[in-house]
Amino acid sequence: MYVGRLAPSPTGALHLGNARTFMIAYARARQAGGRLIMRMEDLDHPKDKPGAAKAAIEDLKWLGFDWDEEYTQSERIELYRDAAKKLIEKGLLYPCVCSRKDVENAQSAPHAGEQLFYPGLCRGKFASWDEAEKAISPRKPCWRFKVAPNTCVSFVDNFAGPYSQEVDKVLGDFPVARDKDGAGYTLAVVVDDLAMGVTEVVRGDDLLPATPAQMLIAKSLLQPSTFNLQPSYCHVPLVVGPDGRRLAKRHGDTRIASYRESGVSAEHLIGFLASSLGCAENGEEISLETFAERFDLSKIDHSPCKIDFFDTRLAATSIV
Ligand code: GLU
């Protein structure tokens, strides 16, 4: 049985880009006759915005989304703590006291992107979290995952195709949680996908480089006989603005709520996004259900979906 999920983070309002990815996740689950889970990923406290979780659910319902089960990560902390405990007992996590500056200074080559390579400076340095905490108080340590030498993770993404990453050389020992109890975002995503029996993760391809690390965590939580319980992945291109950068405020107001408030119908928005996915004519208005019937993964362009201009009603907006 196919199990898919929508996993919004309440760090801001839902915009066209998020909606497009969720439409694909929805269509994949409905076409497979499977279950769809709504999982609110509200563990990133510094970035979470009050009211954003409720607003995202309202926006999705307005667009025509429905789902079969609903979860909120902040209500599942116990599960993440148990998983962290298991990894600590296996000796797979260790506390790290390095600051971002320390990690930057430890780079042997210039790096691109947000993720820095970590050469294991704190590996074996502290016997416990408390010891590490004392050493850098009032700053806080983080938990890092020990990556063995020559750890190359390869998989075939359902959309992006073959992908492989030499995790020990690209990421090194990557961070998994910022709290002593280990209930952090990276671990939570993996634990939930396994616990909820997710069979396919559909999400933006900005997360493709983070997937090998998540797969390593998943494997370390499973017995070899249950490795097949890991989800498959389907990373789809993001929506970008005219400058080629990921859709954001700088490109104008593309919040779903703002279109709704200015009188644009859900069918118009779905039709607009569906046309960017090869499933509707320009200007055609369709329901999410119709989109889900028409959707075909093989029709999606592999390059980012570039939207070159915005007006308040999308009529003058083109997709290139
Ligand atoms: N909650 C994450 C986000 O909104 C997505 C995580 C995932 O799909 O695994 O960026």
Short mmCIF file of C-alpha atoms and ligand atoms in Angstrom, two decimals:
data_model
loop_
_atom_site.label_atom_id
_atom_site.label_comp_id
_atom_site.label_asym_id
_atom_site.label_seq_id
_atom_site.Cartn_x
_atom_site.Cartn_y
_atom_site.Cartn_z
CA MET A 1 0.00 0.00 0.00
CA TYR A 2 1.36 3.39 -1.00
CA VAL A 3 1.77 5.85 1.89
CA GLY A 4 2.70 9.42 1.08
CA ARG A 5 2.98 12.54 3.16
CA LEU A 6 2.67 16.30 3.08
CA ALA A 7 5.22 17.70 5.53
CA PRO A 8 4.96 21.48 5.81
CA SER A 9 7.18 23.41 8.21
CA PRO A 10 5.34 26.32 9.84
CA THR A 11 8.20 28.71 9.19
CA GLY A 12 6.17 31.00 6.95
CA ALA A 13 3.09 31.19 4.77
CA LEU A 14 2.45 28.55 2.12
CA HIS A 15 3.34 29.94 -1.31
CA LEU A 16 3.07 28.83 -4.93
CA GLY A 17 6.27 26.79 -4.72
CA ASN A 18 5.17 24.74 -1.70
CA ALA A 19 1.72 24.24 -3.22
CA ARG A 20 3.19 22.87 -6.45
CA THR A 21 5.26 20.26 -4.60
CA PHE A 22 2.28 19.27 -2.43
CA MET A 23 0.14 18.88 -5.56
CA ILE A 24 2.62 16.32 -6.87
CA ALA A 25 2.67 14.47 -3.53
CA TYR A 26 -1.13 14.46 -3.52
CA ALA A 27 -1.43 13.17 -7.06
CA ARG A 28 1.12 10.38 -6.45
CA ALA A 29 -0.82 9.13 -3.41
CA ARG A 30 -4.26 9.38 -5.01
CA GLN A 31 -3.18 7.74 -8.26
CA ALA A 32 -1.69 4.85 -6.30
CA GLY A 33 -4.93 4.49 -4.32
CA GLY A 34 -2.81 4.95 -1.19
CA ARG A 35 -2.96 6.85 2.07
CA LEU A 36 -1.80 10.42 2.48
CA ILE A 37 -0.49 11.76 5.77
CA MET A 38 -0.36 15.38 6.85
CA ARG A 39 2.59 15.91 9.15
CA MET A 40 3.26 19.33 10.62
CA GLU A 41 7.02 19.68 11.14
CA ASP A 42 7.03 22.20 13.96
CA LEU A 43 10.28 21.39 15.74
CA ASP A 44 12.37 24.20 14.31
CA HIS A 45 11.46 26.59 17.10
CA PRO A 46 13.64 29.57 16.23
CA LYS A 47 12.20 29.70 12.70
CA ASP A 48 8.61 28.61 13.39
CA LYS A 49 6.04 31.41 13.11
CA PRO A 50 3.02 31.53 15.42
CA GLY A 51 -0.17 30.73 13.51
CA ALA A 52 1.66 29.42 10.44
CA ALA A 53 0.70 25.77 11.04
CA LYS A 54 -3.02 26.54 11.21
CA ALA A 55 -2.77 28.88 8.22
CA ALA A 56 -0.99 26.24 6.10
CA ILE A 57 -3.75 23.72 6.82
CA GLU A 58 -6.42 26.29 5.94
CA ASP A 59 -4.64 27.13 2.69
CA LEU A 60 -4.29 23.48 1.72
CA LYS A 61 -7.94 22.76 2.46
CA TRP A 62 -8.98 25.79 0.45
CA LEU A 63 -6.94 24.50 -2.49
CA GLY A 64 -8.87 21.22 -2.26
CA PHE A 65 -6.40 19.01 -0.39
CA ASP A 66 -7.56 16.31 1.96
CA TRP A 67 -5.62 13.63 3.80
CA ASP A 68 -6.21 10.47 5.72
CA GLU A 69 -4.19 11.05 8.90
CA GLU A 70 -2.78 14.09 10.63
CA TYR A 71 0.21 14.40 13.00
CA THR A 72 2.15 17.17 14.68
CA GLN A 73 5.81 16.56 15.45
CA SER A 74 5.84 18.57 18.68
CA GLU A 75 3.37 15.99 20.07
CA ARG A 76 5.68 13.08 19.20
CA ILE A 77 8.86 14.13 21.00
CA GLU A 78 9.01 10.90 23.04
CA LEU A 79 9.48 8.88 19.88
CA TYR A 80 12.42 11.01 18.72
CA ARG A 81 14.01 10.82 22.18
CA ASP A 82 13.82 7.03 22.10
CA ALA A 83 15.46 6.95 18.70
CA ALA A 84 18.24 9.31 19.82
CA LYS A 85 18.82 7.15 22.88
CA LYS A 86 19.15 4.10 20.69
CA LEU A 87 21.73 5.82 18.48
CA ILE A 88 23.69 7.13 21.47
CA GLU A 89 23.77 3.65 23.02
CA LYS A 90 25.06 2.25 19.74
CA GLY A 91 27.87 4.83 19.90
CA LEU A 92 26.69 6.49 16.69
CA LEU A 93 26.17 10.00 18.07
CA TYR A 94 28.61 12.21 19.92
CA PRO A 95 28.36 15.72 21.37
CA CYS A 96 30.17 18.43 19.45
CA VAL A 97 31.08 21.85 20.85
CA CYS A 98 32.34 23.46 17.65
CA SER A 99 30.90 26.80 16.62
CA ARG A 100 30.08 27.54 12.99
CA LYS A 101 33.31 29.53 12.85
CA ASP A 102 35.31 26.52 14.09
CA VAL A 103 33.73 24.37 11.38
CA GLU A 104 34.36 27.01 8.71
CA ASN A 105 38.01 27.23 9.74
CA ALA A 106 38.32 23.46 9.44
CA GLN A 107 37.36 23.39 5.75
CA SER A 108 40.19 22.14 3.56
CA ALA A 109 38.52 23.37 0.37
CA PRO A 110 36.05 26.15 -0.39
CA HIS A 111 32.51 24.86 -0.02
CA ALA A 112 29.30 25.77 -1.75
CA GLY A 113 25.87 25.74 -0.14
CA GLU A 114 24.82 25.71 3.47
CA GLN A 115 26.12 22.37 4.60
CA LEU A 116 29.70 22.48 5.84
CA PHE A 117 32.03 19.53 5.87
CA TYR A 118 32.81 18.42 9.41
CA PRO A 119 36.08 16.53 9.91
CA GLY A 120 35.17 15.09 13.33
CA LEU A 121 37.02 17.57 15.55
CA CYS A 122 35.02 16.55 18.63
CA ARG A 123 34.90 12.81 17.97
CA GLY A 124 35.96 10.97 21.10
CA LYS A 125 36.58 14.22 22.97
CA PHE A 126 33.75 14.09 25.54
CA ALA A 127 32.49 11.17 27.58
CA SER A 128 29.00 12.66 27.81
CA TRP A 129 26.74 15.49 26.69
CA ASP A 130 26.99 17.06 30.16
CA GLU A 131 30.76 17.15 29.95
CA ALA A 132 30.59 18.84 26.56
CA GLU A 133 28.01 21.30 27.83
CA LYS A 134 30.20 22.27 30.77
CA ALA A 135 33.12 22.86 28.45
CA ILE A 136 31.36 25.54 26.43
CA SER A 137 28.64 26.90 28.72
CA PRO A 138 26.60 29.01 28.05
CA ARG A 139 26.77 27.83 24.42
CA LYS A 140 25.14 24.49 23.67
CA PRO A 141 26.65 21.43 22.03
CA CYS A 142 24.93 19.52 19.25
CA TRP A 143 24.76 15.81 18.47
CA ARG A 144 26.68 14.61 15.45
CA PHE A 145 26.36 11.33 13.62
CA LYS A 146 29.59 9.32 13.21
CA VAL A 147 30.08 8.61 9.52
CA ALA A 148 32.40 5.68 8.82
CA PRO A 149 35.24 6.05 6.27
CA ASN A 150 34.24 5.34 2.66
CA THR A 151 30.52 5.73 3.27
CA CYS A 152 29.06 6.16 -0.17
CA VAL A 153 25.25 6.21 -0.31
CA SER A 154 23.66 5.57 -3.70
CA PHE A 155 20.02 5.31 -4.62
CA VAL A 156 17.72 5.83 -7.57
CA ASP A 157 15.36 8.72 -7.05
CA ASN A 158 11.94 8.17 -8.65
CA PHE A 159 12.21 11.48 -10.46
CA ALA A 160 15.80 12.74 -10.25
CA GLY A 161 17.31 9.34 -11.17
CA PRO A 162 20.54 7.83 -9.82
CA TYR A 163 22.13 9.84 -7.05
CA SER A 164 25.17 9.11 -4.98
CA GLN A 165 27.09 10.92 -2.30
CA GLU A 166 30.33 10.11 -0.51
CA VAL A 167 28.97 11.18 2.83
CA ASP A 168 32.27 10.95 4.74
CA LYS A 169 33.89 13.29 2.20
CA VAL A 170 31.00 15.65 1.44
CA LEU A 171 29.38 16.09 4.86
CA GLY A 172 31.60 14.32 7.35
CA ASP A 173 29.94 13.78 10.73
CA PHE A 174 26.69 15.64 10.16
CA PRO A 175 24.57 17.25 12.93
CA VAL A 176 21.31 15.54 13.88
CA ALA A 177 19.98 17.45 16.89
CA ARG A 178 20.59 20.52 18.98
CA ASP A 179 19.08 19.29 22.25
CA LYS A 180 20.44 16.90 24.83
CA ASP A 181 17.47 14.57 24.32
CA GLY A 182 18.08 14.46 20.59
CA ALA A 183 14.58 15.51 19.57
CA GLY A 184 15.67 17.50 16.54
CA TYR A 185 14.38 18.00 13.03
CA THR A 186 16.73 15.68 11.13
CA LEU A 187 16.06 12.72 13.37
CA ALA A 188 12.33 13.44 13.54
CA VAL A 189 11.85 13.28 9.76
CA VAL A 190 13.53 9.89 9.58
CA VAL A 191 11.79 8.45 12.63
CA ASP A 192 8.39 9.61 11.38
CA ASP A 193 8.81 8.34 7.84
CA LEU A 194 9.65 4.91 9.29
CA ALA A 195 7.00 4.94 12.02
CA MET A 196 4.27 6.09 9.64
CA GLY A 197 5.21 3.51 7.04
CA VAL A 198 5.80 6.14 4.36
CA THR A 199 6.60 4.37 1.10
CA GLU A 200 7.49 7.41 -1.00
CA VAL A 201 8.82 10.81 0.06
CA VAL A 202 7.86 13.49 -2.47
CA ARG A 203 9.60 16.79 -1.78
CA GLY A 204 11.59 19.62 -3.31
CA ASP A 205 14.97 18.76 -4.80
CA ASP A 206 16.71 21.19 -2.45
CA LEU A 207 16.57 18.23 -0.04
CA LEU A 208 18.22 15.75 -2.39
CA PRO A 209 21.73 16.36 -0.91
CA ALA A 210 20.32 15.83 2.62
CA THR A 211 18.84 12.45 1.71
CA PRO A 212 21.94 10.22 2.05
CA ALA A 213 22.39 11.40 5.65
CA GLN A 214 18.73 10.63 6.36
CA MET A 215 19.16 7.20 4.81
CA LEU A 216 22.16 6.51 7.05
CA ILE A 217 20.11 7.41 10.12
CA ALA A 218 17.25 5.21 8.94
CA LYS A 219 19.55 2.23 8.43
CA SER A 220 21.04 2.63 11.86
CA LEU A 221 17.55 2.54 13.40
CA LEU A 222 16.48 -0.56 11.47
CA GLN A 223 17.60 -4.18 11.56
CA PRO A 224 19.17 -5.34 8.27
CA SER A 225 16.10 -7.54 7.70
CA THR A 226 13.89 -4.42 7.70
CA PHE A 227 15.99 -2.15 5.46
CA ASN A 228 13.27 -2.54 2.85
CA LEU A 229 10.96 -0.49 5.10
CA GLN A 230 12.80 2.65 4.08
CA PRO A 231 10.82 4.94 1.80
CA SER A 232 11.72 5.57 -1.79
CA TYR A 233 12.34 9.19 -2.80
CA CYS A 234 10.93 11.50 -5.43
CA HIS A 235 12.66 14.88 -5.48
CA VAL A 236 11.00 17.38 -7.78
CA PRO A 237 12.26 20.73 -9.11
CA LEU A 238 11.53 23.86 -7.12
CA VAL A 239 9.77 26.98 -8.33
CA VAL A 240 12.23 29.83 -8.85
CA GLY A 241 11.86 33.52 -9.63
CA PRO A 242 13.19 35.37 -12.69
CA ASP A 243 16.64 35.51 -11.04
CA GLY A 244 16.75 31.72 -10.81
CA ARG A 245 16.63 31.80 -7.03
CA ARG A 246 14.15 29.81 -4.97
CA LEU A 247 10.76 31.53 -4.78
CA ALA A 248 10.70 33.90 -1.80
CA LYS A 249 9.37 37.25 -0.63
CA ARG A 250 11.83 39.12 -2.80
CA HIS A 251 9.87 37.94 -5.85
CA GLY A 252 6.61 39.48 -4.65
CA ASP A 253 3.68 38.20 -2.67
CA THR A 254 3.05 34.63 -3.82
CA ARG A 255 1.32 33.46 -0.65
CA ILE A 256 -1.68 31.26 -1.34
CA ALA A 257 -3.64 33.34 1.20
CA SER A 258 -2.94 36.56 -0.67
CA TYR A 259 -4.35 35.13 -3.93
CA ARG A 260 -7.40 33.93 -2.04
CA GLU A 261 -7.87 37.36 -0.47
CA SER A 262 -7.60 39.08 -3.83
CA GLY A 263 -10.37 36.91 -5.25
CA VAL A 264 -8.36 34.35 -7.25
CA SER A 265 -10.14 30.97 -7.19
CA ALA A 266 -8.50 27.75 -6.04
CA GLU A 267 -9.18 26.26 -9.49
CA HIS A 268 -7.36 29.14 -11.12
CA LEU A 269 -4.29 28.62 -8.93
CA ILE A 270 -4.34 24.85 -9.35
CA GLY A 271 -4.77 25.31 -13.12
CA PHE A 272 -1.84 27.73 -13.21
CA LEU A 273 0.44 25.34 -11.34
CA ALA A 274 -0.91 22.35 -13.27
CA SER A 275 0.07 24.07 -16.52
CA SER A 276 3.64 24.30 -15.18
CA LEU A 277 3.45 20.51 -14.77
CA GLY A 278 2.16 19.84 -18.26
CA CYS A 279 -1.34 18.96 -17.01
CA ALA A 280 -3.42 21.99 -18.06
CA GLU A 281 -3.68 24.55 -20.83
CA ASN A 282 -2.63 28.12 -20.12
CA GLY A 283 -5.43 29.84 -18.23
CA GLU A 284 -7.40 26.63 -17.70
CA GLU A 285 -9.09 26.32 -14.32
CA ILE A 286 -9.17 22.83 -12.80
CA SER A 287 -9.80 21.21 -9.44
CA LEU A 288 -7.11 19.39 -7.50
CA GLU A 289 -8.96 16.12 -8.17
CA THR A 290 -8.83 16.70 -11.93
CA PHE A 291 -5.15 17.55 -11.64
CA ALA A 292 -4.54 14.32 -9.71
CA GLU A 293 -6.24 12.33 -12.50
CA ARG A 294 -4.18 13.99 -15.22
CA PHE A 295 -0.83 14.07 -13.45
CA ASP A 296 2.09 12.23 -15.05
CA LEU A 297 5.51 12.33 -13.38
CA SER A 298 7.26 11.73 -16.67
CA LYS A 299 5.87 15.00 -18.06
CA ILE A 300 7.60 17.21 -15.52
CA ASP A 301 10.53 19.22 -16.75
CA HIS A 302 13.79 18.43 -14.97
CA SER A 303 14.86 22.05 -14.77
CA PRO A 304 13.45 24.39 -12.11
CA CYS A 305 10.03 25.89 -12.77
CA LYS A 306 10.85 29.52 -13.51
CA ILE A 307 8.07 32.04 -13.08
CA ASP A 308 9.08 35.22 -14.83
CA PHE A 309 6.59 37.80 -13.68
CA PHE A 310 3.86 38.16 -11.11
CA ASP A 311 0.65 40.10 -11.07
CA THR A 312 -2.04 39.86 -8.46
CA ARG A 313 -4.23 37.58 -10.56
CA LEU A 314 -1.59 35.50 -12.33
CA ALA A 315 -3.17 36.29 -15.69
CA ALA A 316 -0.04 38.07 -16.89
CA THR A 317 2.31 35.59 -15.33
CA SER A 318 4.21 33.23 -17.50
CA ILE A 319 6.20 30.15 -16.78
CA VAL A 320 9.40 29.65 -18.69
N1 GLU B 1 9.31 20.13 6.45
C1 GLU B 1 10.30 20.24 5.44
C2 GLU B 1 10.14 21.54 4.69
O1 GLU B 1 9.06 22.11 4.67
C3 GLU B 1 10.22 19.11 4.45
C4 GLU B 1 10.86 17.90 4.98
C5 GLU B 1 10.67 16.69 4.12
O2 GLU B 1 9.85 16.71 3.20
O3 GLU B 1 11.32 15.71 4.40
O4 GLU B 1 11.11 22.02 4.13
#
